[in-house]
Amino acid sequence: MLDLLIVMAFVLYGLGSGLRARGKASQSLDEYFLAGRTIKGWKAGFSMGATQFAADTPLLVTGLVATAGVFALWRLWIYGLAFLLMAFIFAVGWRRAGVLTDAELTCVRYSGKGVTPLRLLKAIYYGTVINCVVLAMVLVAAIRIAEVFLPWHLWLPSGVYEPIVALIADLGIQLGESITGLDPAMMSANNLISILLILAFTAMYSITGGLRAVVQTDVMQFSLAMIGTLLYAWFVVDAAGGLSGLTDRIVELYGSEQASRLLSFAPPADAGEALMPFLVIVGLQWFFQMNADGTGYLAQRSMACPTDRDARIAGLVFTWLQIFLRSLFWMAIAVGLLVLYPFTPGDMAGDGFTAGREALFVQGIEDLLPPGVRGLMLVGLLAALASTVDTHLNWGASYWSNDVYGGVFAPHVLKRKPKDRELVLVARLSNVLILVIAMIIMANLGSIQTAWFISLLFGAGMGSVLVLRWLWERINLYSELTAMAVSLITAPLLLYYLGTDPDREWVRLGIMALTTTSAAILVTFITPATDDATLKHFYSRVRPFGFWRRAARLNGVAASVSVKAFGTRLFAVAVTAVSLFSLLVGVGRLMFPPPDGSSVISWVCIAVGLLLVPVWLRIAMGHEFDSDPEDEPLPDKMATPESSTS
């Protein structure tokens, strides 16, 4: 009963947030999708963290630690570099651009007849294809949580439940693989009921209140999720014998050699040829990904901030919550579950091992937590699920209303400018379409890890161009079109010929990154550059960092200004990254020391990380990073544009 009361309180809070924000959200797309650009930096950072928390990520972490050890988590931690680049370099660009979606940015950044088709293509690709695949991954995790905690076959009257089971059986629908031994039809019926109720709840406040309601609930949801996760970690570690005896227990169960591999933050000494593929993957995936510059909901939160400083704070808060704090809690759970639910080398070779280890994160909640705490953790998982679902609904709908309908269909087909309330109505209706597509994809997904690998592959071709468009003026609309087209062609071919075997992932990612980036750069040099008027307007509006020699001179600004600003911010990224990863490794090694490992390394890492904190804080909060374009008046004397592009 206590667990149920906690869940009901969470549901009522979410619905109340949607109703309170409904009036303002209905006024315009800017209010609906960007909350009137009034979100404070710390709230935006918490909202980013809530969305990235997701219900599927702790399951993914549990599976990675069991299959490849703590070292495999660098696949997730390396994204800290991308998050810090967004905080110091890209967030300000998104905010100053004044756009509502990244698809709309094409109209500000590029020129030519292909701008509108590119905007439409990106809106459909990101807003529907990519968005729905990621949402489906989250729903796969949701059904694993629901199967354990929501046994509808025990709660519903037979007259209500049995017709649903019969319909599921007749249609041949199977949602996932049972982890509790239920009949497939009953398992699918339970999961379908759970998913529909969860989505209905999330959609009610997200569709009603827009981003304002999403952010309000995200702050509460992330706080609940972290408290619940901390308590879960406490009970898991306690049941496993405490932190002091955790390493010894793992050595007893798996042997010294295997224990060293499972607990090592560095590559194992006997990695040999396997090390290079892993380093290639880690080196590529954070940069060659479709969100490398924050594209998507991270950019949306940055655009919703009122000032550059707020946008920068949002990125920093998000990075430390995501990479440092959250990772330590999840590591404790994943390592503790190795002790409480041991496995053998023979188990690892069996089918479904990864999916089974992922599901143990949920099973441990049912087995180890007492009433009240279990309800809080369940709410934490539901909150993580809801915060991800509401973001993907809101973000996906922004493409359909702002870009597909408002940017293309209404002006080019209907030959009129759509009204604000009309666009908000389209946004709300498109949420339903996104949900339906995501559920269809969900029904055909297996392991979260496999789905994650595939999504990384499709994104590997886009990242470099998305980053370069902010740093190099020569990138044009044909560069993005080429990267997208080559990605869509190459990814299916790689999956067909190389399959989804994890051992070949580094080959797939390497080929994808090399092929798409090379093609995009080649096309950049043989196609027309962005015209001077567009470059001049974009530079004066955004003041981008990097290599903008021609655009700067068109605005009467020295070319060195952008390059110097870029260097300063890269230094800030480097210092913050060293501090972040040093503290993560140092604290992590103290909590989970590898067998025969020295604590000296841990304390050195902690000392380095702490010493650098005031350095990057002073840089991040310095006033030299806070100037808006209007605070930097241009010289009266304009330089003569060069006749050739740079």
XYZ file of C-alpha atoms in Angstrom:
646
model
C 0.000 0.000 0.000
C 2.873 2.387 0.833
C 4.466 1.696 -2.548
C 1.152 2.418 -4.283
C 0.681 5.722 -2.412
C 4.165 6.885 -3.485
C 3.400 6.041 -7.122
C 0.022 7.840 -6.985
C 1.615 10.970 -5.501
C 4.104 10.999 -8.374
C 1.322 10.636 -10.956
C -0.723 13.472 -9.453
C 2.301 15.792 -9.404
C 3.004 15.168 -13.070
C -0.583 15.754 -14.128
C -0.766 18.911 -12.023
C 2.375 20.314 -13.691
C 0.814 19.826 -17.119
C -2.407 21.550 -16.146
C -0.605 24.504 -14.544
C 1.495 25.095 -17.675
C -1.359 24.574 -20.144
C -2.350 28.237 -20.526
C 1.086 29.569 -21.451
C 1.947 26.517 -23.561
C -1.093 27.126 -25.784
C -0.029 30.656 -26.737
C 2.686 29.859 -29.294
C 5.302 27.327 -30.362
C 7.962 29.343 -28.555
C 6.028 28.957 -25.316
C 5.131 25.324 -26.019
C 8.570 24.035 -27.030
C 10.973 26.516 -25.361
C 8.941 27.699 -22.334
C 9.275 31.282 -23.558
C 13.087 30.937 -23.260
C 12.896 31.408 -19.478
C 14.429 28.171 -18.108
C 17.213 28.775 -15.590
C 20.517 27.037 -16.214
C 20.434 24.630 -13.262
C 16.872 23.574 -14.116
C 17.835 22.996 -17.754
C 20.820 20.921 -16.557
C 18.624 18.808 -14.293
C 16.173 18.335 -17.164
C 18.989 17.154 -19.436
C 20.114 14.758 -16.718
C 16.585 13.431 -16.213
C 16.209 12.742 -19.909
C 19.589 11.023 -20.160
C 18.914 9.002 -16.998
C 16.275 7.012 -18.879
C 14.858 3.685 -17.756
C 17.040 1.762 -20.195
C 20.452 3.196 -19.222
C 20.885 1.516 -15.805
C 19.954 -1.784 -17.449
C 22.548 -1.100 -20.146
C 25.203 -0.359 -17.485
C 24.402 -3.591 -15.637
C 24.785 -5.561 -18.865
C 28.054 -3.857 -19.848
C 29.713 -4.491 -16.477
C 28.745 -8.175 -16.556
C 29.852 -8.744 -20.149
C 33.005 -6.596 -20.294
C 33.726 -5.120 -16.847
C 33.851 -1.556 -15.497
C 36.299 -0.555 -18.247
C 33.480 -0.953 -20.784
C 31.670 1.969 -19.139
C 34.126 4.319 -20.831
C 31.771 3.839 -23.777
C 29.304 5.941 -21.796
C 31.705 8.187 -19.895
C 33.457 9.385 -23.052
C 30.306 11.302 -23.934
C 31.403 13.719 -21.217
C 33.676 15.300 -23.842
C 30.712 15.944 -26.127
C 28.682 17.360 -23.228
C 31.496 19.735 -22.242
C 31.924 20.885 -25.843
C 28.233 21.653 -25.865
C 28.492 23.563 -22.575
C 31.433 25.768 -23.567
C 31.131 26.007 -27.362
C 27.812 24.951 -28.876
C 25.177 25.905 -26.278
C 25.716 29.618 -26.826
C 25.381 29.141 -30.581
C 22.089 27.328 -30.228
C 20.732 30.012 -27.928
C 21.851 32.976 -30.047
C 20.630 31.449 -33.304
C 17.056 32.093 -32.139
C 15.688 28.937 -33.762
C 13.209 26.471 -32.317
C 14.684 23.230 -33.727
C 17.993 22.129 -35.208
C 16.186 21.525 -38.510
C 15.253 25.222 -38.583
C 18.943 26.086 -38.146
C 19.467 25.128 -41.800
C 17.499 28.233 -42.803
C 19.810 30.449 -40.742
C 23.119 28.726 -41.483
C 22.871 27.860 -45.212
C 21.728 29.336 -48.510
C 20.470 27.796 -51.739
C 17.431 26.011 -53.137
C 18.141 22.908 -51.101
C 17.612 24.598 -47.719
C 13.894 23.787 -47.486
C 14.279 20.136 -48.608
C 17.134 19.691 -46.116
C 15.008 21.159 -43.344
C 12.161 18.791 -44.191
C 14.452 15.763 -44.467
C 16.118 16.480 -41.123
C 12.775 17.034 -39.428
C 11.505 13.635 -40.567
C 14.812 11.804 -40.019
C 15.511 13.159 -36.550
C 11.958 13.793 -35.404
C 10.556 10.445 -36.498
C 13.167 7.836 -37.445
C 15.893 8.495 -34.862
C 13.542 9.826 -32.216
C 11.238 6.816 -32.388
C 14.097 4.281 -32.329
C 15.502 5.822 -29.139
C 12.025 6.006 -27.626
C 11.491 2.338 -28.490
C 14.702 1.428 -26.625
C 13.314 3.150 -23.546
C 10.027 1.264 -23.880
C 11.897 -2.065 -24.056
C 13.335 -1.262 -20.636
C 9.885 -0.206 -19.463
C 8.302 -3.579 -20.217
C 11.037 -5.332 -18.229
C 10.275 -3.092 -15.268
C 6.530 -3.496 -15.751
C 6.618 -7.306 -15.909
C 8.102 -7.516 -12.423
C 6.142 -4.755 -10.686
C 2.806 -4.621 -12.502
C 1.213 -8.131 -12.496
C -2.112 -7.219 -14.092
C -3.130 -10.898 -14.267
C -3.338 -10.831 -10.473
C -5.005 -7.442 -10.170
C -7.650 -7.281 -12.918
C -10.956 -9.211 -12.912
C -10.895 -12.217 -15.245
C -13.790 -10.772 -17.245
C -11.617 -7.776 -18.117
C -8.235 -9.465 -18.380
C -9.009 -12.663 -20.328
C -10.455 -10.914 -23.443
C -7.246 -8.844 -23.633
C -5.097 -11.993 -23.467
C -7.241 -13.660 -26.126
C -6.889 -10.659 -28.425
C -3.101 -10.595 -27.923
C -2.895 -14.322 -28.730
C -5.092 -13.984 -31.852
C -3.000 -11.103 -33.172
C 0.268 -12.907 -32.421
C 1.689 -9.920 -30.545
C 4.711 -10.612 -28.345
C 6.234 -7.731 -26.407
C 9.646 -8.907 -25.240
C 10.837 -12.133 -23.637
C 9.450 -13.063 -20.228
C 11.869 -12.831 -17.294
C 9.346 -14.169 -14.748
C 8.218 -17.328 -16.577
C 4.790 -16.031 -17.558
C 2.912 -17.427 -20.529
C 3.874 -15.323 -23.602
C 0.304 -14.117 -24.176
C -0.131 -13.113 -20.531
C 3.281 -11.465 -20.458
C 2.486 -9.472 -23.599
C -0.944 -8.494 -22.267
C 0.560 -7.268 -18.991
C 3.244 -5.318 -20.808
C 0.788 -3.776 -23.243
C -1.503 -2.597 -20.431
C 1.467 -1.181 -18.512
C 2.948 0.616 -21.504
C -0.371 2.150 -22.531
C -1.021 3.449 -19.012
C 2.507 4.829 -18.606
C 2.398 6.512 -22.010
C -1.075 7.902 -21.355
C 0.112 9.460 -18.092
C 3.272 10.913 -19.630
C 1.507 12.172 -22.741
C -1.183 13.926 -20.681
C 1.171 16.382 -18.997
C 3.680 16.577 -21.872
C 1.087 17.268 -24.557
C -0.811 19.639 -22.284
C 1.973 21.727 -20.764
C 4.798 21.562 -23.324
C 8.436 22.054 -22.306
C 7.545 24.115 -19.238
C 5.690 21.131 -17.744
C 8.409 18.752 -18.920
C 11.169 20.698 -17.156
C 9.118 21.162 -13.978
C 8.508 17.434 -13.714
C 12.065 16.576 -14.815
C 13.612 18.360 -11.812
C 11.424 16.367 -9.440
C 11.813 13.164 -11.436
C 15.601 13.342 -11.531
C 15.783 14.043 -7.795
C 13.514 11.081 -7.044
C 15.439 8.828 -9.417
C 18.781 9.708 -7.828
C 17.493 9.254 -4.259
C 15.938 5.929 -5.194
C 19.116 4.817 -6.980
C 21.280 5.780 -3.996
C 19.077 3.737 -1.662
C 19.091 0.812 -4.089
C 22.899 0.962 -4.272
C 23.073 0.997 -0.459
C 20.931 -2.141 -0.114
C 22.739 -3.981 -2.923
C 26.203 -3.276 -1.529
C 25.047 -4.128 1.996
C 23.592 -7.455 0.816
C 26.843 -8.167 -1.046
C 28.881 -7.769 2.140
C 29.665 -4.039 2.127
C 32.152 -1.995 0.114
C 35.129 -3.223 2.132
C 34.517 -6.860 1.229
C 33.138 -6.442 -2.282
C 36.410 -7.075 -4.090
C 37.167 -10.179 -2.017
C 33.726 -11.636 -2.753
C 34.210 -11.112 -6.499
C 37.636 -12.779 -6.349
C 36.082 -15.757 -4.545
C 33.336 -16.105 -7.140
C 35.223 -15.406 -10.369
C 38.914 -15.834 -9.626
C 41.616 -13.179 -9.372
C 42.134 -12.787 -13.126
C 38.455 -12.398 -13.962
C 37.905 -10.126 -10.948
C 40.690 -7.832 -12.158
C 39.015 -7.623 -15.551
C 35.598 -6.918 -14.058
C 36.781 -4.156 -11.695
C 39.478 -2.452 -13.767
C 39.043 1.160 -14.886
C 41.968 0.674 -17.273
C 42.272 -1.809 -20.128
C 43.270 -5.286 -18.938
C 46.955 -6.154 -19.266
C 46.159 -9.104 -21.523
C 43.841 -7.112 -23.789
C 46.212 -7.543 -26.728
C 44.527 -7.132 -30.081
C 41.163 -6.512 -28.403
C 42.370 -3.162 -27.026
C 42.663 -1.411 -30.371
C 39.043 -2.075 -31.434
C 37.806 -0.745 -28.083
C 39.936 2.396 -28.305
C 38.693 2.982 -31.847
C 35.096 2.718 -30.658
C 35.638 5.025 -27.669
C 37.576 7.480 -29.794
C 34.945 7.634 -32.502
C 31.513 7.300 -30.960
C 31.473 10.500 -28.864
C 32.428 12.696 -31.824
C 30.880 10.784 -34.715
C 27.353 10.732 -33.341
C 24.223 12.549 -34.345
C 24.152 14.534 -31.077
C 27.819 15.545 -31.126
C 26.943 19.276 -31.058
C 23.927 18.854 -28.786
C 21.515 18.419 -31.692
C 18.116 17.434 -30.303
C 16.757 17.810 -26.795
C 20.089 19.039 -25.358
C 20.075 21.907 -27.845
C 16.396 22.484 -27.047
C 17.218 23.000 -23.352
C 20.057 25.367 -24.311
C 17.741 27.361 -26.560
C 15.218 27.614 -23.717
C 17.753 29.409 -21.459
C 17.501 33.215 -21.129
C 21.280 33.958 -21.210
C 24.566 32.517 -22.441
C 25.644 31.874 -18.851
C 22.486 29.894 -18.129
C 23.081 27.776 -21.240
C 26.674 27.119 -20.160
C 25.651 26.288 -16.576
C 23.042 23.879 -17.930
C 25.697 21.942 -19.837
C 28.077 21.804 -16.870
C 25.424 20.759 -14.348
C 24.250 18.079 -16.750
C 27.763 16.733 -17.369
C 28.660 16.346 -13.689
C 25.303 14.821 -12.783
C 25.421 12.460 -15.742
C 29.032 11.313 -15.837
C 30.159 11.571 -12.218
C 27.327 11.281 -9.697
C 25.006 8.968 -11.580
C 27.817 6.677 -12.732
C 29.030 6.009 -9.188
C 25.551 4.954 -8.060
C 25.040 2.662 -11.040
C 28.502 1.142 -10.715
C 27.762 0.221 -7.111
C 24.578 -1.548 -8.179
C 26.142 -3.310 -11.174
C 29.168 -4.549 -9.192
C 27.011 -5.632 -6.251
C 24.747 -7.625 -8.569
C 27.811 -9.533 -9.779
C 28.086 -10.916 -6.255
C 24.392 -11.461 -5.547
C 23.641 -13.068 -8.930
C 26.878 -14.794 -10.008
C 27.369 -16.387 -13.410
C 29.779 -18.810 -15.044
C 31.760 -18.619 -18.310
C 29.262 -21.107 -19.719
C 26.419 -18.711 -18.941
C 28.184 -15.946 -20.871
C 28.242 -18.110 -23.988
C 24.500 -18.730 -23.846
C 21.851 -16.921 -25.852
C 20.171 -14.066 -24.056
C 22.961 -13.588 -21.484
C 23.175 -9.832 -22.039
C 19.422 -9.315 -21.909
C 19.239 -11.487 -18.783
C 21.918 -9.478 -16.967
C 20.208 -6.233 -17.981
C 16.957 -7.506 -16.466
C 18.685 -8.256 -13.130
C 18.700 -4.532 -12.375
C 14.913 -4.753 -12.145
C 14.844 -8.157 -10.441
C 17.150 -6.874 -7.708
C 14.636 -4.181 -6.791
C 11.966 -6.804 -6.211
C 14.296 -9.145 -4.291
C 16.315 -6.743 -2.139
C 14.321 -3.621 -1.304
C 11.798 -3.348 1.539
C 8.329 -1.743 1.075
C 8.536 2.020 0.828
C 12.076 1.941 -0.514
C 10.887 -0.376 -3.286
C 8.073 2.060 -4.054
C 10.531 4.963 -4.147
C 12.845 3.083 -6.508
C 9.901 2.079 -8.679
C 8.845 5.720 -8.832
C 12.458 6.585 -9.659
C 12.412 4.188 -12.607
C 8.988 5.420 -13.712
C 10.269 8.979 -13.365
C 13.322 8.127 -15.467
C 11.042 6.563 -18.059
C 8.581 9.461 -17.993
C 11.312 12.115 -18.235
C 12.738 10.440 -21.335
C 9.382 9.802 -22.957
C 8.103 13.339 -22.343
C 11.280 14.811 -23.821
C 11.174 12.675 -26.946
C 7.499 13.441 -27.445
C 8.046 17.167 -27.022
C 11.210 17.191 -29.124
C 9.776 15.023 -31.910
C 6.587 17.070 -32.066
C 8.630 20.259 -32.480
C 9.858 19.018 -35.871
C 6.391 18.151 -37.123
C 4.765 21.414 -36.068
C 7.585 23.915 -36.570
C 9.377 22.402 -39.568
C 7.125 19.962 -41.433
C 3.830 21.818 -41.024
C 4.828 25.381 -40.160
C 7.998 25.545 -42.262
C 7.048 23.539 -45.362
C 3.447 22.310 -45.631
C 1.564 25.479 -44.669
C 3.614 28.040 -46.639
C 4.321 25.875 -49.720
C 1.193 23.717 -49.998
C -1.530 25.693 -48.223
C 0.068 28.992 -49.335
C -0.537 30.719 -46.010
C 1.097 31.429 -42.700
C -0.224 29.115 -39.953
C -1.639 30.576 -36.735
C 0.069 29.992 -33.401
C -2.755 27.951 -31.886
C -2.977 25.926 -35.096
C 0.704 24.998 -34.789
C 0.265 24.035 -31.124
C -2.643 21.759 -32.146
C -0.430 20.082 -34.760
C 2.252 19.634 -32.109
C -0.156 17.906 -29.760
C -1.523 15.615 -32.463
C 1.948 14.642 -33.675
C 2.740 13.300 -30.197
C 0.229 10.526 -30.829
C 1.843 9.624 -34.165
C 5.278 9.406 -32.545
C 3.963 7.099 -29.813
C 2.387 4.697 -32.306
C 5.555 4.436 -34.413
C 7.742 3.929 -31.322
C 5.540 1.094 -30.067
C 5.735 -0.678 -33.423
C 9.545 -0.476 -33.327
C 9.595 -1.586 -29.679
C 7.774 -4.812 -30.536
C 10.684 -5.778 -32.811
C 13.629 -4.942 -30.538
C 15.595 -7.467 -28.502
C 18.541 -6.495 -26.306
C 18.940 -2.815 -25.412
C 22.652 -3.181 -26.088
C 22.044 -4.353 -29.661
C 19.604 -1.525 -30.341
C 22.097 0.957 -28.889
C 24.885 -0.361 -31.145
C 22.658 0.040 -34.223
C 21.625 3.585 -33.286
C 25.308 4.509 -32.828
C 26.073 3.182 -36.284
C 23.393 5.271 -37.992
C 24.595 8.363 -36.175
C 28.298 7.794 -36.800
C 28.185 9.493 -40.163
C 26.546 12.743 -39.060
C 28.530 13.933 -36.054
C 31.580 15.425 -37.716
C 29.577 17.579 -40.136
C 27.223 18.783 -37.398
C 30.215 19.898 -35.340
C 32.035 21.462 -38.274
C 29.056 23.599 -39.323
C 29.592 25.611 -36.104
C 33.376 25.806 -36.462
C 34.054 26.201 -40.197
C 32.241 28.577 -42.513
C 32.911 26.489 -45.654
C 30.493 23.715 -44.577
C 27.331 24.110 -46.646
C 23.937 22.464 -47.025
C 25.365 19.923 -49.488
C 27.785 18.772 -46.785
C 24.901 17.845 -44.489
C 22.837 16.312 -47.287
C 25.777 14.153 -48.315
C 26.511 12.996 -44.763
C 22.882 12.072 -44.211
C 22.491 10.306 -47.561
C 25.729 8.323 -47.247
C 24.804 7.323 -43.679
C 21.397 6.047 -44.733
C 22.977 4.000 -47.533
C 26.086 2.750 -45.734
C 24.533 1.698 -42.403
C 22.145 -0.932 -43.835
C 24.947 -2.311 -46.026
C 27.270 -2.639 -43.027
C 24.559 -4.331 -40.973
C 23.821 -6.708 -43.847
C 27.428 -7.722 -44.546
C 28.949 -7.420 -41.052
C 25.879 -8.138 -38.901
C 25.460 -6.911 -35.326
C 28.310 -8.910 -33.779
C 29.863 -6.687 -31.025
C 33.350 -7.873 -32.024
C 32.948 -6.181 -35.406
C 31.466 -2.960 -34.114
C 34.749 -1.068 -34.324
C 35.008 -2.015 -38.006
C 31.444 -0.855 -38.674
C 31.913 2.452 -36.844
C 35.289 3.081 -38.459
C 34.017 2.452 -41.994
C 30.917 4.566 -41.387
C 32.829 7.530 -39.930
C 35.518 7.464 -42.630
C 33.103 7.019 -45.534
C 30.563 9.667 -44.587
C 33.027 12.294 -43.388
C 35.246 11.912 -46.454
C 32.262 12.139 -48.781
C 30.912 15.215 -46.981
C 34.256 17.063 -47.017
C 34.786 16.238 -50.705
C 31.325 17.543 -51.601
C 31.983 20.671 -49.515
C 34.858 21.716 -51.786
C 33.118 20.984 -55.105
C 29.801 22.690 -54.317
C 28.980 26.406 -53.957
C 29.779 28.032 -50.627
C 27.091 29.666 -48.513
C 26.416 33.138 -49.924
C 27.876 36.252 -48.299
C 24.552 37.642 -47.075
C 23.727 34.462 -45.157
C 27.240 34.160 -43.743
C 27.245 37.780 -42.631
C 23.859 37.482 -40.936
C 24.716 34.191 -39.223
C 28.037 35.501 -37.918
C 26.595 38.757 -36.563
C 23.760 36.863 -34.928
C 25.649 33.902 -33.420
C 29.296 35.014 -33.242
C 30.482 31.405 -33.726
C 33.903 30.192 -32.625
C 36.509 28.713 -34.938
C 37.405 29.387 -38.544
C 35.171 32.173 -39.898
C 37.664 34.422 -41.680
C 35.397 35.558 -44.486
C 32.285 35.929 -42.335
C 34.243 37.936 -39.765
C 35.570 40.351 -42.374
C 32.111 40.780 -43.847
C 31.147 42.073 -40.410
C 34.257 44.193 -39.966
C 35.758 41.879 -37.355
C 39.288 40.473 -37.288
C 39.426 36.777 -38.210
C 41.559 36.053 -35.142
C 38.652 36.867 -32.788
C 36.781 33.630 -33.516
C 39.926 31.506 -33.491
C 41.085 32.933 -30.161
C 37.642 32.421 -28.609
C 37.659 28.835 -29.854
C 41.041 28.156 -28.287
C 39.973 29.609 -24.937
C 36.904 27.419 -24.821
C 38.802 24.300 -25.860
C 41.134 24.935 -22.927
C 38.100 25.155 -20.636
C 36.821 21.857 -22.024
C 40.191 20.153 -21.489
C 40.616 21.370 -17.894
C 37.068 20.408 -16.938
C 37.398 16.998 -18.598
C 40.625 16.190 -16.724
C 38.967 17.215 -13.451
C 35.833 15.182 -14.197
C 37.520 11.958 -15.262
C 40.209 12.156 -12.541
C 37.565 12.390 -9.821
C 35.474 9.661 -11.433
C 38.390 7.209 -11.603
C 39.786 8.172 -8.197
C 36.515 7.862 -6.280
C 35.487 4.799 -8.289
C 38.750 2.966 -7.531
C 38.408 3.731 -3.834
C 34.878 2.326 -3.811
C 35.672 -0.728 -5.971
C 39.427 -1.376 -5.700
C 40.784 -3.903 -8.200
C 42.539 -6.932 -6.679
C 46.099 -6.073 -5.569
C 45.555 -2.496 -6.766
C 47.266 0.454 -5.071
C 45.185 3.200 -3.442
C 47.929 5.739 -4.242
C 46.670 6.061 -7.823
C 43.164 6.713 -6.534
C 44.255 9.496 -4.195
C 46.438 11.118 -6.876
C 43.458 11.173 -9.255
C 41.229 12.714 -6.578
C 43.855 15.365 -5.752
C 44.262 16.343 -9.419
C 40.511 16.494 -9.928
C 39.903 18.663 -6.851
C 42.788 21.048 -7.630
C 41.333 21.734 -11.066
C 37.795 22.434 -9.824
C 38.426 26.128 -8.954
C 40.260 26.568 -12.261
C 37.392 25.490 -14.508
C 34.798 27.084 -12.228
C 36.526 30.457 -12.551
C 36.689 30.040 -16.320
C 33.064 28.924 -16.591
C 31.700 31.738 -14.459
C 33.978 34.423 -15.892
C 32.380 37.473 -17.480
C 34.404 37.126 -20.687
C 32.107 34.253 -21.663
C 28.917 36.184 -20.999
C 28.806 38.763 -23.796
C 25.891 38.604 -26.218
C 26.213 39.753 -29.851
C 24.472 43.041 -29.040
C 27.080 43.719 -26.333
C 29.816 43.737 -28.967
C 29.065 46.627 -31.368
C 30.589 46.224 -34.783
C 33.053 48.788 -36.133
C 31.586 51.471 -38.403
C 34.178 50.807 -41.048
C 33.403 47.555 -42.797
C 36.211 45.545 -44.335
C 36.083 44.778 -48.022
C 34.959 41.161 -48.575
C 37.422 38.893 -50.249
C 36.585 37.641 -53.672
C 37.140 33.997 -52.726
C 35.837 31.888 -49.901
C 38.033 30.680 -47.088
